[in-house]
Coordinates of C-alpha atoms in Angstrom, one line a residue:
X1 CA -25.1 -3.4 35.8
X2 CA -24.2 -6.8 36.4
X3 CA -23.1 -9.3 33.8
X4 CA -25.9 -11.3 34.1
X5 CA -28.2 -8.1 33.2
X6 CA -26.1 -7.7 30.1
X7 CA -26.4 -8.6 26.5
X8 CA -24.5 -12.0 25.9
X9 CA -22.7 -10.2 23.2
X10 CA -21.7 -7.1 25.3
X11 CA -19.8 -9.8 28.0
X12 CA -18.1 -10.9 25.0
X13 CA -16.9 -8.2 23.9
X14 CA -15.7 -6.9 26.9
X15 CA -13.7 -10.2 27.6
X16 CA -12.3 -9.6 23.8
X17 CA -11.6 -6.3 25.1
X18 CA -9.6 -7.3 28.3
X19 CA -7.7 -10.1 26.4
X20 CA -6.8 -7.5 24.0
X21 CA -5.5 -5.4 26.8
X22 CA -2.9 -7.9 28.1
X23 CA -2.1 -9.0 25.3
X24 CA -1.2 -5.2 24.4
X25 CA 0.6 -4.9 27.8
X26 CA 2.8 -8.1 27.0
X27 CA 3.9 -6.8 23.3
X28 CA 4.3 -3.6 25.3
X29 CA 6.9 -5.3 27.9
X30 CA 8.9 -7.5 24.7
X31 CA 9.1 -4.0 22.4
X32 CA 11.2 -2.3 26.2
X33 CA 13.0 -5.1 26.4
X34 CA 14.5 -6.3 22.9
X35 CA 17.3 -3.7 22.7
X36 CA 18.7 -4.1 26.0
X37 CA 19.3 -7.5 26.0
X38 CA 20.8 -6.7 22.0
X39 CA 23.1 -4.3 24.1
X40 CA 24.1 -7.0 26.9
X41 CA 24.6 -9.5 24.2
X42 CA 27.0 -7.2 22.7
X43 CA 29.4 -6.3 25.4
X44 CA 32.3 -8.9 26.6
X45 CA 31.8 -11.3 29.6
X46 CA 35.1 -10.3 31.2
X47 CA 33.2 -6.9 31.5
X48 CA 37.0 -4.8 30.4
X49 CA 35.5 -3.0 27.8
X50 CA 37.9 -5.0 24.8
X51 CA 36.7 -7.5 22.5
X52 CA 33.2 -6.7 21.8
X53 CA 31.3 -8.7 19.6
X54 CA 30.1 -6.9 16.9
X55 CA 27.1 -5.1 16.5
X56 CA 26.2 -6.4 13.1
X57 CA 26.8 -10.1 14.6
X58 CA 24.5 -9.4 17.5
X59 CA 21.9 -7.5 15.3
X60 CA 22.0 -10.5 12.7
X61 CA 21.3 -12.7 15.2
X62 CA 18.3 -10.5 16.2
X63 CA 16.8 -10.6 12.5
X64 CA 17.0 -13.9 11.8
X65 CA 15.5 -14.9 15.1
X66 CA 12.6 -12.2 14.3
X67 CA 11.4 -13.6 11.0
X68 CA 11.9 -17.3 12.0
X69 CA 10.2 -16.9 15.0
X70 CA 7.2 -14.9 13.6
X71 CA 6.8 -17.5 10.7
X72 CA 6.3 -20.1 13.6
X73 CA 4.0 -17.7 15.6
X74 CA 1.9 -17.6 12.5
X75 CA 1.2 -20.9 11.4
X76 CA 0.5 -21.8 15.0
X77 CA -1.7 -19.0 15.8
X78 CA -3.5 -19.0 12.4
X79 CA -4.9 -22.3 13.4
X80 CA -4.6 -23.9 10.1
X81 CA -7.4 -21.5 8.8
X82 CA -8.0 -21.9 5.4
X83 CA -6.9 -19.1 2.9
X84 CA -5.6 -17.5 5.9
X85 CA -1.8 -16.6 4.7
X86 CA -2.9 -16.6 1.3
X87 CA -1.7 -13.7 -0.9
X88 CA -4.2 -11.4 -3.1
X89 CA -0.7 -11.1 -5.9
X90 CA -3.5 -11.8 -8.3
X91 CA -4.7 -8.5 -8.5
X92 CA -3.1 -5.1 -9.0
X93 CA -4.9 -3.8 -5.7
X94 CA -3.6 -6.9 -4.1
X95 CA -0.4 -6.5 -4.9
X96 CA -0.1 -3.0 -3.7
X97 CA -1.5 -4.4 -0.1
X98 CA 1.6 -6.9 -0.2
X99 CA 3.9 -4.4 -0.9
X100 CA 2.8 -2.2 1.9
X101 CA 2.6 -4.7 3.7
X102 CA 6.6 -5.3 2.8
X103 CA 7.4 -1.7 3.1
X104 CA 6.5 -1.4 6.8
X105 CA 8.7 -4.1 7.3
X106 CA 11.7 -2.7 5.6
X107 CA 10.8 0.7 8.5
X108 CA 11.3 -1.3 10.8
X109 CA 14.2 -2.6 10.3
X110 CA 15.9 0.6 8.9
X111 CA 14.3 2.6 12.8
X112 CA 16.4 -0.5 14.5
X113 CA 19.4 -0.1 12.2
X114 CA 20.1 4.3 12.9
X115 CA 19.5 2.5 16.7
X116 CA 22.6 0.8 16.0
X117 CA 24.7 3.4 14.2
X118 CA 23.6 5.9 16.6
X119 CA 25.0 3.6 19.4
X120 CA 27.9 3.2 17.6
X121 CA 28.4 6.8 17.3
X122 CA 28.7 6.6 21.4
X123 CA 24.7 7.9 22.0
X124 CA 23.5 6.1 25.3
X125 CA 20.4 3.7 24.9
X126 CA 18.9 6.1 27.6
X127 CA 18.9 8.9 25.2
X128 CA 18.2 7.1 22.3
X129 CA 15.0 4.4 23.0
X130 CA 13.0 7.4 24.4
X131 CA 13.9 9.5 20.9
X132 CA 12.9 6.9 18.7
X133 CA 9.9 5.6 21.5
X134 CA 8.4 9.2 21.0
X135 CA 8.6 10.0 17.5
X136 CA 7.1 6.4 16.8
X137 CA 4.1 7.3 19.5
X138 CA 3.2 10.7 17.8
X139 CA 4.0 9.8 14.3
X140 CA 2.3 6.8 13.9
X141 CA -0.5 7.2 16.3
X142 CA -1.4 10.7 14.2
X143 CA -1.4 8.8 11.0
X144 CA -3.2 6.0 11.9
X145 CA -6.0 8.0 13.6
X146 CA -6.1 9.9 10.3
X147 CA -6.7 6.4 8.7
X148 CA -9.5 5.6 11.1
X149 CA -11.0 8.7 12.5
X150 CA -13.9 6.6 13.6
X151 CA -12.1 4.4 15.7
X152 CA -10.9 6.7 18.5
X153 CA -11.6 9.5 20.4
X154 CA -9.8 12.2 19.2
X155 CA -9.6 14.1 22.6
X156 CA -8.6 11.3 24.3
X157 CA -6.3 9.8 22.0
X158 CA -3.9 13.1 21.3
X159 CA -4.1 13.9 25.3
X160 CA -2.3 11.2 25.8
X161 CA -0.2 11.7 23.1
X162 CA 1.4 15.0 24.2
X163 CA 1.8 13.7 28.1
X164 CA 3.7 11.1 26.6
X165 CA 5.6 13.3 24.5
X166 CA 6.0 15.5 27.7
X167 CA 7.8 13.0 30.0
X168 CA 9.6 11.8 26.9
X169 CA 11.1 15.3 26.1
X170 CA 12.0 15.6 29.7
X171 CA 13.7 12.1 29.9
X172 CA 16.0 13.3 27.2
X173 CA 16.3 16.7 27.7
X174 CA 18.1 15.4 31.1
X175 CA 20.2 12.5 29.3
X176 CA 21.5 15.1 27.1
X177 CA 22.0 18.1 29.8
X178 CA 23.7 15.1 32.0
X179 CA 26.0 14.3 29.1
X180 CA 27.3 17.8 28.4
X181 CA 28.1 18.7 32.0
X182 CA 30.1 15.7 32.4
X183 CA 32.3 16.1 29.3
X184 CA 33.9 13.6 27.3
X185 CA 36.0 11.7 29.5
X186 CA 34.1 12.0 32.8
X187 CA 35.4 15.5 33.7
X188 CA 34.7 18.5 34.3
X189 CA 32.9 20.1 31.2
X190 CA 35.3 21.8 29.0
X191 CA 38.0 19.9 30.4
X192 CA 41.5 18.9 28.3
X193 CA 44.5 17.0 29.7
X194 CA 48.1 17.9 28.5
X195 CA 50.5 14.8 27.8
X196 CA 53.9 14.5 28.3
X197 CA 56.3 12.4 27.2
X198 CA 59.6 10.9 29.0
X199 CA 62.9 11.1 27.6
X200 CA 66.2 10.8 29.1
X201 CA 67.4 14.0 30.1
X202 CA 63.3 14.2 32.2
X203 CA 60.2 15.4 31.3
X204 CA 58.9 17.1 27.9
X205 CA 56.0 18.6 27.6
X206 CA 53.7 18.1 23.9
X207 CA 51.8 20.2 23.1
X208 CA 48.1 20.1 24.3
X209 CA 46.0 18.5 22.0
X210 CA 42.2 20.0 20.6
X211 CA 39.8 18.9 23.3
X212 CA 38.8 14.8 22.5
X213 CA 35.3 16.0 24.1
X214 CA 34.3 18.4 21.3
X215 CA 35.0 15.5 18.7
X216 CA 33.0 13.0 20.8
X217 CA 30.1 15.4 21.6
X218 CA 30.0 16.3 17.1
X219 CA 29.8 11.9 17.0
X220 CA 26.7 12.1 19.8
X221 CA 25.4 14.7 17.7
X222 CA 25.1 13.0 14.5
X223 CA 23.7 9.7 16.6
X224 CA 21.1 11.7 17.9
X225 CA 20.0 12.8 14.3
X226 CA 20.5 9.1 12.9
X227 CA 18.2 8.1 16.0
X228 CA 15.5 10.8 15.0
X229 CA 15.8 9.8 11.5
X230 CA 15.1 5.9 12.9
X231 CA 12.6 7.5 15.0
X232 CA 10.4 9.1 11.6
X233 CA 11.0 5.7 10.0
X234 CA 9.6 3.7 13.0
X235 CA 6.5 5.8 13.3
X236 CA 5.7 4.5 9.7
X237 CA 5.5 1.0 10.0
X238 CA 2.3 0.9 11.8
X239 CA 0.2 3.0 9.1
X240 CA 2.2 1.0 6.6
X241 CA 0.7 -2.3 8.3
X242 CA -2.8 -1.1 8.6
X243 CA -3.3 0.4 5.4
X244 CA -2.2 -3.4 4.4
X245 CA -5.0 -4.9 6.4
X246 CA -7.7 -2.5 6.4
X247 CA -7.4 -1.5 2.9
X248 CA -8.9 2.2 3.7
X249 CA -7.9 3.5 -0.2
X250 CA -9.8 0.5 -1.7
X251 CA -7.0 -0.3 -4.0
X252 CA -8.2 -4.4 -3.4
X253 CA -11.5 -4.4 -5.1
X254 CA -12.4 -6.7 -2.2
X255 CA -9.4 -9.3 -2.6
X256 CA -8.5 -8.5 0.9
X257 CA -4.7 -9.4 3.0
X258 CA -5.6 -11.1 6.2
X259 CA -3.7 -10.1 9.2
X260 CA -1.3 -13.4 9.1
X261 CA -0.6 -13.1 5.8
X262 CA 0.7 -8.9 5.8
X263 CA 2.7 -10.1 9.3
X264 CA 3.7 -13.3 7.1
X265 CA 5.4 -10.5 4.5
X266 CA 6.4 -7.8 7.3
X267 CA 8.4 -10.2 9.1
X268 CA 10.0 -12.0 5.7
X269 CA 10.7 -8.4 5.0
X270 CA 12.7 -7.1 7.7
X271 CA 14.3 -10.3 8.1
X272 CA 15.3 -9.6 3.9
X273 CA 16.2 -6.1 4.4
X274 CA 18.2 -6.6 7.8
X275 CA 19.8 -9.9 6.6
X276 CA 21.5 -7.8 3.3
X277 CA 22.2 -4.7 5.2
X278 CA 24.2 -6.3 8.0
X279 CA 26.2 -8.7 6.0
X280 CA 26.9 -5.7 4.1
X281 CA 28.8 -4.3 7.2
X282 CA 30.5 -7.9 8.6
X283 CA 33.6 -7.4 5.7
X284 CA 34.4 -4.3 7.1
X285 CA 36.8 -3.3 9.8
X286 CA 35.7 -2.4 13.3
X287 CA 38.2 -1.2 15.7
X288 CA 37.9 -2.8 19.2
X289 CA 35.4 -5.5 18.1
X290 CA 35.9 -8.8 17.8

């Protein structure tokens, strides 16, 4: 039917709908890009691989740009709504909603911080962002439809789920096959080199060291399980935030969290928990970084 056929309120909603959509799309296009550019800010300018700045700097950087950032974002788009970042702390209920609320926050930031140490570890972003991107998808869209049954389509919903999962197992499954064929050091898989050494008389050969590749594949290795381990963590801070806002164990009593207010105490959280766990790291010694 045409819009003019329609019920007032249906147009409305489907404009709310459509707004909702882009809006979705836009978050969709800033949560993709975020860790490339924390990557590009990372490496050196003169592009010879020395003197990288280091990851806890760049991450840093990151966090404190997050919560300041989302404090602005929230005042502006709450309007100046009265009560509307006001915090239920006066009830038990209430204060279990904040804390949730703060917990989800703290997952976030310890998903982005095994991203970090897994790319340390020498585990390509390419591997990694689809890792973390699928256990995220599957873990918190499961938990959240468990929250909200009613909301969703069940069929629907976990279709698309395990398509998703599909090309994401696939994507990685490549990475990783890619990897090991190559080798270590851009060889031929299996490949070692032998050193020798000059001395005066000529040539003396050292002995041929263990293969570098199998140490280098054991540090990819334990990325990849400090990425899935990020992964579990990211796909918790979703539920974490609705159970904040929606309340669905009724712990409130009715003293409710508004949506500004739990992102008000997400954000202030991960910008806590990623402030003291990266200044944590700056006293310590990275080789190669500056």
């Amino acid at each position: 039917r045409s819009h003019a056929d329609r019920p007032i309120g249906h147009v409305e909603k489907e404009r709310m709908g459509a707004a909702a959509f882009f809006e979705l799309a836009a978050s969709l296009v800033c949560l993709g890009t975020w860790p490339a550019l924390l990557e590009k800010a990372r490496r050196p300018i003169d592009g010879d691989g020395r003197g990288e700045r280091c990851y806890h700097i760049c991450f840093l950087d990151y966090a404190l740009s997050y919560g300041c950032c989302g404090l602005v974002v929230l005042l502006v788009a709450s309007g100046g709504q009265r009560g509307a970042l006001s915090l239920p702390l006066g009830t038990p209920g209430g204060a279990a909603l904040c804390l949730v609320a703060a917990i989800g926050g703290a997952l976030l930031q310890t998903g982005n911080a095994c991203l970090q140490k897994a790319l340390q570890l020498g585990c390509p972003m390419t591997t990694l962002l689809p890792l973390q991107a699928a256990l995220c998808v599957v873990i918190g869209t499961t938990a959240n439809y468990c929250l909200q049954p009613d909301r969703s389509d069940p069929r629907l919903l976990f279709s698309g789920v395990f398509l998703y999962f599909l090309a994401i197992l696939s994507s990685s499954s490549a990475q990783l096959r890619h990897q090991f064929d190559a080798g270590s050091d851009g060889g031929p898989k299996g490949s070692s080199t032998k050193y020798t050494k000059i001395e005066e008389g000529g040539l003396e050969a050292v002995a041929e060291p263990e293969d570098a590749g199998a140490d280098a594949r054991a540090r990819r290795n334990r990325g990849l399980a400090i990425g899935a381990v990020g992964g579990v963590a990211l796909g918790g801070f979703t539920p974490a935030f609705n159970i904040s806002v929606n309340d669905q164990f009724g712990w409130s009593g009715g003293a409710r969290l508004s949506v500004w207010g739990a992102n008000m105490i997400f954000s202030l959280s991960f910008m806590a928990v990623a402030v003291f766990s990266q200044s944590r790291q700056l006293s310590a010694k990275h080789p190669g970084e500056s």
